[in-house]
GROMACS .gro file of C-alpha atoms in nm:
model
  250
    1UNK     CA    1   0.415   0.771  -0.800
    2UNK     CA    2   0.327   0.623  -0.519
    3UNK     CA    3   0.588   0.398  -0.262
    4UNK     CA    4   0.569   0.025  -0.273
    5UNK     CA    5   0.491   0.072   0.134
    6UNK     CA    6   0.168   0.265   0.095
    7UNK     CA    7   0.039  -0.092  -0.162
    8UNK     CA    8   0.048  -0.354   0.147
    9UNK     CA    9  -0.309  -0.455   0.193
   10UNK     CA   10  -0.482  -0.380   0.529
   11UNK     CA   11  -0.556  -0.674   0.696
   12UNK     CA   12  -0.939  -0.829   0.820
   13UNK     CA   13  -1.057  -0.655   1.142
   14UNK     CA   14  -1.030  -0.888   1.407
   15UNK     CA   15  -1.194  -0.848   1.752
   16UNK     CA   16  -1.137  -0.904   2.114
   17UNK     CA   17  -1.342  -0.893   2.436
   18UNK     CA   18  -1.286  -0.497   2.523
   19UNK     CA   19  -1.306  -0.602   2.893
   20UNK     CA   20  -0.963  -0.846   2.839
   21UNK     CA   21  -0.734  -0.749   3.098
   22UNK     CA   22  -0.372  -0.583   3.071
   23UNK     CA   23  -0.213  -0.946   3.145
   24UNK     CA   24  -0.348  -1.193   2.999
   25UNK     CA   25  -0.194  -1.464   3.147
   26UNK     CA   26   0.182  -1.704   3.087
   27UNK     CA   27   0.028  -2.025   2.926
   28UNK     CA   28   0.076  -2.101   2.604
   29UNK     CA   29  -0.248  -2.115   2.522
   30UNK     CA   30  -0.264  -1.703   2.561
   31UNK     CA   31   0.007  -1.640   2.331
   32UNK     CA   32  -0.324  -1.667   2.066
   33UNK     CA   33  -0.441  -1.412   2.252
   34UNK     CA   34  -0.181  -1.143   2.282
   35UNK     CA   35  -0.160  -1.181   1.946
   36UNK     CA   36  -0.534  -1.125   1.875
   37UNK     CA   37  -0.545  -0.811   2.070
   38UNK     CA   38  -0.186  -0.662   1.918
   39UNK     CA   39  -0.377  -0.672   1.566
   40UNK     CA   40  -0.677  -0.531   1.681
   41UNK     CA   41  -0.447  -0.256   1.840
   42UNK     CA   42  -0.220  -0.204   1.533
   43UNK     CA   43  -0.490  -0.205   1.306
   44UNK     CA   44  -0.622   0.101   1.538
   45UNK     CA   45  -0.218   0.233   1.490
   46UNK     CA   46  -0.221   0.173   1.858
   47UNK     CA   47   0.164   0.066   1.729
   48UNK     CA   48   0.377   0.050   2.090
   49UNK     CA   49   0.105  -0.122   2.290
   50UNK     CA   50   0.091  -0.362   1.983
   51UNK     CA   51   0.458  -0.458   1.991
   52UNK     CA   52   0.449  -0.553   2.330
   53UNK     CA   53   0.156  -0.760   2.286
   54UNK     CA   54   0.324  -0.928   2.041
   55UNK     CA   55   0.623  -0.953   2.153
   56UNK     CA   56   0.435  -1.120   2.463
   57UNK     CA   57   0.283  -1.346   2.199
   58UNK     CA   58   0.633  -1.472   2.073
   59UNK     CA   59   0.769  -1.524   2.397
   60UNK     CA   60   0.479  -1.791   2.502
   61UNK     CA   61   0.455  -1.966   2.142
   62UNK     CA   62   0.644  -1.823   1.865
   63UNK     CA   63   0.501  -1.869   1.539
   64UNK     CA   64   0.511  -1.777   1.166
   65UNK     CA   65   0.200  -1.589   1.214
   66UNK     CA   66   0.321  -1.381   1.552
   67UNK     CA   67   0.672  -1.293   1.353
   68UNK     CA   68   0.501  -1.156   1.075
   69UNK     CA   69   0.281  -0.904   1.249
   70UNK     CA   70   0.574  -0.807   1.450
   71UNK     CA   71   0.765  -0.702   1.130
   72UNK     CA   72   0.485  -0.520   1.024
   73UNK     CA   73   0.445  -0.344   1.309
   74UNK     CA   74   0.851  -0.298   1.367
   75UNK     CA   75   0.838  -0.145   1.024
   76UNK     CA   76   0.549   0.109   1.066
   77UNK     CA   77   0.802   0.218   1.367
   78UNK     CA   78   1.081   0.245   1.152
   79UNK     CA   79   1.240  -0.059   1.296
   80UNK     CA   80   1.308  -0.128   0.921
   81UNK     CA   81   1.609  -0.438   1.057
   82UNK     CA   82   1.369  -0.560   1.308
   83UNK     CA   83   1.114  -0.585   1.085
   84UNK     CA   84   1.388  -0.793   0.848
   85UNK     CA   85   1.448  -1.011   1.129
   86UNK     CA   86   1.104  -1.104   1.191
   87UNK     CA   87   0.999  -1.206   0.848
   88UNK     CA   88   1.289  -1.383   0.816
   89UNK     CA   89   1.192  -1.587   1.111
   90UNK     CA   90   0.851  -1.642   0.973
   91UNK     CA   91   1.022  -1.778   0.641
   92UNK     CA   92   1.195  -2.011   0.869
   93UNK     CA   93   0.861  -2.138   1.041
   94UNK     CA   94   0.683  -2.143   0.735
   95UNK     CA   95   0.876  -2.161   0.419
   96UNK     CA   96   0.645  -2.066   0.157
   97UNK     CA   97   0.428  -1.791   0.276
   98UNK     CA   98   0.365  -1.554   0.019
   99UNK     CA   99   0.231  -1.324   0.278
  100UNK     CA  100   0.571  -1.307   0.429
  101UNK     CA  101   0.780  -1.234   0.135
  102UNK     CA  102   0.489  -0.969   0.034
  103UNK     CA  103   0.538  -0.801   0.306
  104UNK     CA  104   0.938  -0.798   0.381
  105UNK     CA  105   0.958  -0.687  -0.021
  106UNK     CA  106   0.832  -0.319   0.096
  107UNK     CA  107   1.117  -0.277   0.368
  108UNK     CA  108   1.347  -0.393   0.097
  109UNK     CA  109   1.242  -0.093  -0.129
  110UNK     CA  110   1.224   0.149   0.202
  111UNK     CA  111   1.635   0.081   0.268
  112UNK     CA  112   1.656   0.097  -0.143
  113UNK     CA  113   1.727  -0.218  -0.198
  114UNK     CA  114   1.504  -0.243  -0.504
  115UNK     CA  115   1.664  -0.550  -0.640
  116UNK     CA  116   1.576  -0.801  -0.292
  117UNK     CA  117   1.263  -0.625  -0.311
  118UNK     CA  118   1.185  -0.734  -0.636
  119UNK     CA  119   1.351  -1.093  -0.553
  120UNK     CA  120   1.064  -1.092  -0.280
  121UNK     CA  121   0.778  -0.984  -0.484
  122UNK     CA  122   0.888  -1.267  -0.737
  123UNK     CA  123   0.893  -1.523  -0.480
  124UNK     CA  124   0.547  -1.352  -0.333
  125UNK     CA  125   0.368  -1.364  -0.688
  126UNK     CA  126   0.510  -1.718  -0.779
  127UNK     CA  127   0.362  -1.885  -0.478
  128UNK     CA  128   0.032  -1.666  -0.480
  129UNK     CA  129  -0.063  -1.567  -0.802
  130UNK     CA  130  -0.372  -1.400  -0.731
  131UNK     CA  131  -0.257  -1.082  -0.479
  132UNK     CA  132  -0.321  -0.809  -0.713
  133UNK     CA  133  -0.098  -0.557  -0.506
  134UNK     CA  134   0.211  -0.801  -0.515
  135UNK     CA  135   0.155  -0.760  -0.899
  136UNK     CA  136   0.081  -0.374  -0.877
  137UNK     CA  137   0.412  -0.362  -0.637
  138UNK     CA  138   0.647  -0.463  -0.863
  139UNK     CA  139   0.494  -0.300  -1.141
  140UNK     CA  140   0.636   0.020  -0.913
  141UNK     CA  141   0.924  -0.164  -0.852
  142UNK     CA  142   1.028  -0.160  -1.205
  143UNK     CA  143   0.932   0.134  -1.306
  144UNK     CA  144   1.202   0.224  -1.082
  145UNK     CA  145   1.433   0.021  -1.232
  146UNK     CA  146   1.344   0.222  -1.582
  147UNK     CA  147   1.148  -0.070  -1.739
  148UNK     CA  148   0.809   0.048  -1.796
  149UNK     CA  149   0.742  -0.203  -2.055
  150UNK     CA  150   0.752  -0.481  -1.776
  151UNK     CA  151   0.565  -0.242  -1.534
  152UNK     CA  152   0.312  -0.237  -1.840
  153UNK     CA  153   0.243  -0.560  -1.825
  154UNK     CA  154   0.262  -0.574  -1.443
  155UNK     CA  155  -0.063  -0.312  -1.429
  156UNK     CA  156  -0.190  -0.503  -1.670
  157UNK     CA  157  -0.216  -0.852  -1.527
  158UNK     CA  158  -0.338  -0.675  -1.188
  159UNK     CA  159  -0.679  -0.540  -1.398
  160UNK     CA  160  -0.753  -0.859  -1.535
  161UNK     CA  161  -0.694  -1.039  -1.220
  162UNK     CA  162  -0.911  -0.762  -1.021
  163UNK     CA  163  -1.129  -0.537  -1.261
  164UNK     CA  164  -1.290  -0.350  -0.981
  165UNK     CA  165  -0.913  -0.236  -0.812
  166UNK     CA  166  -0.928   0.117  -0.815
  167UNK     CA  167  -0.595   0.089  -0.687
  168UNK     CA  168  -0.425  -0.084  -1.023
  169UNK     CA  169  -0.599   0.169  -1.287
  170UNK     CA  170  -0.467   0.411  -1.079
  171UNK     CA  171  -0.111   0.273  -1.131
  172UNK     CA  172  -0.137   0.230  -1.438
  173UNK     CA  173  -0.272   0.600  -1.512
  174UNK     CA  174   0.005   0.704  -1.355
  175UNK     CA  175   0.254   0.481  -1.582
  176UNK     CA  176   0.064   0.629  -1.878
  177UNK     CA  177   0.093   0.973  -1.793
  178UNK     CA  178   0.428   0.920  -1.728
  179UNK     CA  179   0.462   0.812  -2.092
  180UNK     CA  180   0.295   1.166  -2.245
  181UNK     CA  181   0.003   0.919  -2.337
  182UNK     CA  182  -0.270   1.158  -2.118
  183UNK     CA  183  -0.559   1.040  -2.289
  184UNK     CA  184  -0.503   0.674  -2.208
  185UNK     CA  185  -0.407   0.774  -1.856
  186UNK     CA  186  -0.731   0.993  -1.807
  187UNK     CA  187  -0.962   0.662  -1.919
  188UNK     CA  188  -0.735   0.498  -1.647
  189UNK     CA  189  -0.847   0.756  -1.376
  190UNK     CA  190  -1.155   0.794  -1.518
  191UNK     CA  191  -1.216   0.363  -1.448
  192UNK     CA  192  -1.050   0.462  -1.101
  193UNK     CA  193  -1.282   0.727  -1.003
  194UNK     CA  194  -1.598   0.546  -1.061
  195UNK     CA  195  -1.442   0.266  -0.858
  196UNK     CA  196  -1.346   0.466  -0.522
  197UNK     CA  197  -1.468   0.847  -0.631
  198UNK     CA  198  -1.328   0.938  -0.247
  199UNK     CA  199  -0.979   0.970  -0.359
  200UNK     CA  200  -0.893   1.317  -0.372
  201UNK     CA  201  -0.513   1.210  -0.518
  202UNK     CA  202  -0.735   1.065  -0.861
  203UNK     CA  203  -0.899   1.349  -0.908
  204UNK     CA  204  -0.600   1.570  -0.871
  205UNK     CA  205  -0.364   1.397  -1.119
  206UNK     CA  206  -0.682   1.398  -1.359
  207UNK     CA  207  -0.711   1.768  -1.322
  208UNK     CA  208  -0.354   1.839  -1.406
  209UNK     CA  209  -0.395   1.610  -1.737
  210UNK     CA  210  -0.692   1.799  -1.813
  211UNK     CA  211  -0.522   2.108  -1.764
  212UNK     CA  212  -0.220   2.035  -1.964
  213UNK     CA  213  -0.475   1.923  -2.265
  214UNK     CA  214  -0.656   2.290  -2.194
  215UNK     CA  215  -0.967   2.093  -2.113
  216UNK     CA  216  -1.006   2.411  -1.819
  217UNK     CA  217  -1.345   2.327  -1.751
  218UNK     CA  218  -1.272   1.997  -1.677
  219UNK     CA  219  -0.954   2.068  -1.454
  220UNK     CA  220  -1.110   2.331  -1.280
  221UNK     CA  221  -1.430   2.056  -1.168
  222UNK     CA  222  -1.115   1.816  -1.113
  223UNK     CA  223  -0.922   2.081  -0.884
  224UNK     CA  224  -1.217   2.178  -0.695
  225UNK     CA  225  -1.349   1.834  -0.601
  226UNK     CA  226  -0.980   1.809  -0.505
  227UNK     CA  227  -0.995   2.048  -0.276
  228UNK     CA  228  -1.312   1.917  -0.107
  229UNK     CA  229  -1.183   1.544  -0.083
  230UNK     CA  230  -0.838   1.691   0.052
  231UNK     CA  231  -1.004   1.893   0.300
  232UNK     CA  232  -1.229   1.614   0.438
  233UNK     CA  233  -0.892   1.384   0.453
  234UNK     CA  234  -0.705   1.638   0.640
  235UNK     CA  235  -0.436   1.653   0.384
  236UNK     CA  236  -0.351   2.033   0.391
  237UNK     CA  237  -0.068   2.017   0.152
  238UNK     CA  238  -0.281   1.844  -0.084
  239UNK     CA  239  -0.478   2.071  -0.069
  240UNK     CA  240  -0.273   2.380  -0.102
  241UNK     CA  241  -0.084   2.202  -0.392
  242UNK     CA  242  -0.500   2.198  -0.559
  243UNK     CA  243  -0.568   2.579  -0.503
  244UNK     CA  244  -0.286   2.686  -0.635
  245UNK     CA  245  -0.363   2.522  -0.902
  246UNK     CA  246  -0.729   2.619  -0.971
  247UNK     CA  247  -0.601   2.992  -0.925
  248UNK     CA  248  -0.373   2.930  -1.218
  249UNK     CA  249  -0.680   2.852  -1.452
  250UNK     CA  250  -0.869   3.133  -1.647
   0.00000   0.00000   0.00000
């Protein structure tokens, strides 16, 4: 199954003037704008020029906002107790941002400390009920803590929050397959598919529990649009993983 870093929801594009200059000036008033520009350059994984922009950005007017992105960033460089530091100092600006806590919960679970993580996504979900990936994170999270039931309901709550998530039938797929209930888990991808059919990972896991039920026909359509979706995403050991698989049919 998937990490809990890969869940953390992209954020809105935001844009700047592409004509801004390097330096953007000392006042205050610019800090806003350093820290525009470093998340219109992370969200391009522009990740080093981002830092400094907002690390410019704190230096003129630290805020809640400016520390988050900067742990964010910090963490997507593996600057995993950076990244600690900086959401704590956005908890310290602003208290109760479930944003915050959302996103410090994944560098928890990347130094494997499942059970802050979890403390995190608690915290998260209790102040903002309605982020469906907070509740599909900690579905993962206990699943790695052995309690599927609870990840169950997790995956659960996420689908009736967000019906068209491709994202939480996915998980929960996943959680059945992982149960030996395949045809609950194929319904799961099935739902997934028709949601976001670009996914090459949905239609491989759907291939190999079509292939384990000897529905061949169906793994071998699963496998190949695999290998198309793989190709097209540059994901070469996806796609090996695929062929060798649709060679193994009959």
């Amino acid at each position: 199954m998937a990490s809990l870093a890969v869940l953390l929801a992209t954020r809105p594009s935001t844009t700047v003037s592409s004509n801004v200059s390097q330096d953007l000036g000392d006042g205050a008033s610019n800090a806003v704008a350093y820290l525009e520009r470093g998340k219109v350059r992370s969200a391009a994984d522009n990740f080093k020029d981002a830092l400094a922009d907002f690390n410019r950005a704190i230096e003129l007017q630290p805020t809640a906002e400016s520390y988050n992105e900067r742990g964010q960033v910090r963490s997507k460089l593996q600057d995993r107790q950076g990244a600690l530091a900086d959401f704590g100092e956005a908890l310290k600006l602003k208290p109760n941002w479930a944003e915050a806590y959302y996103q410090r919960s994944s560098v928890w679970e990347e130094l494997g400390n499942t059970q802050q993580a979890l403390a995190d996504l608690n915290e998260s979900i209790g102040l903002q009920g309605d982020n469906t990936l907070a509740w599909i994170a900690r579905g993962y999270l206990r699943i790695k803590q052995g309690n599927k039931a609870q990840a169950m309901q997790d995956f659960n709550a996420a689908i009736k929050m967000d019906a068209r998530s491709s994202y939480a039938y996915m998980s929960r797929a996943g959680l059945y397959a992982s149960m030996n209930q395949r045809e609950q888990a194929i319904s799961d991808y099935d739902r997934a598919i028709v949601l976001d059919p670009s996914s090459y990972y949905q239609f491989y896991e759907r291939g190999i529990l079509h292939q384990e039920l000897n529905n061949q026909a169906k793994a071998k359509a699963d496998f190949e649009m695999t290998l198309q979706l793989a190709k097209k995403a540059g994901k070469e050991k996806e796609y090996a993983d695929a062929a060798v698989r649709l060679q193994q049919l009959p």
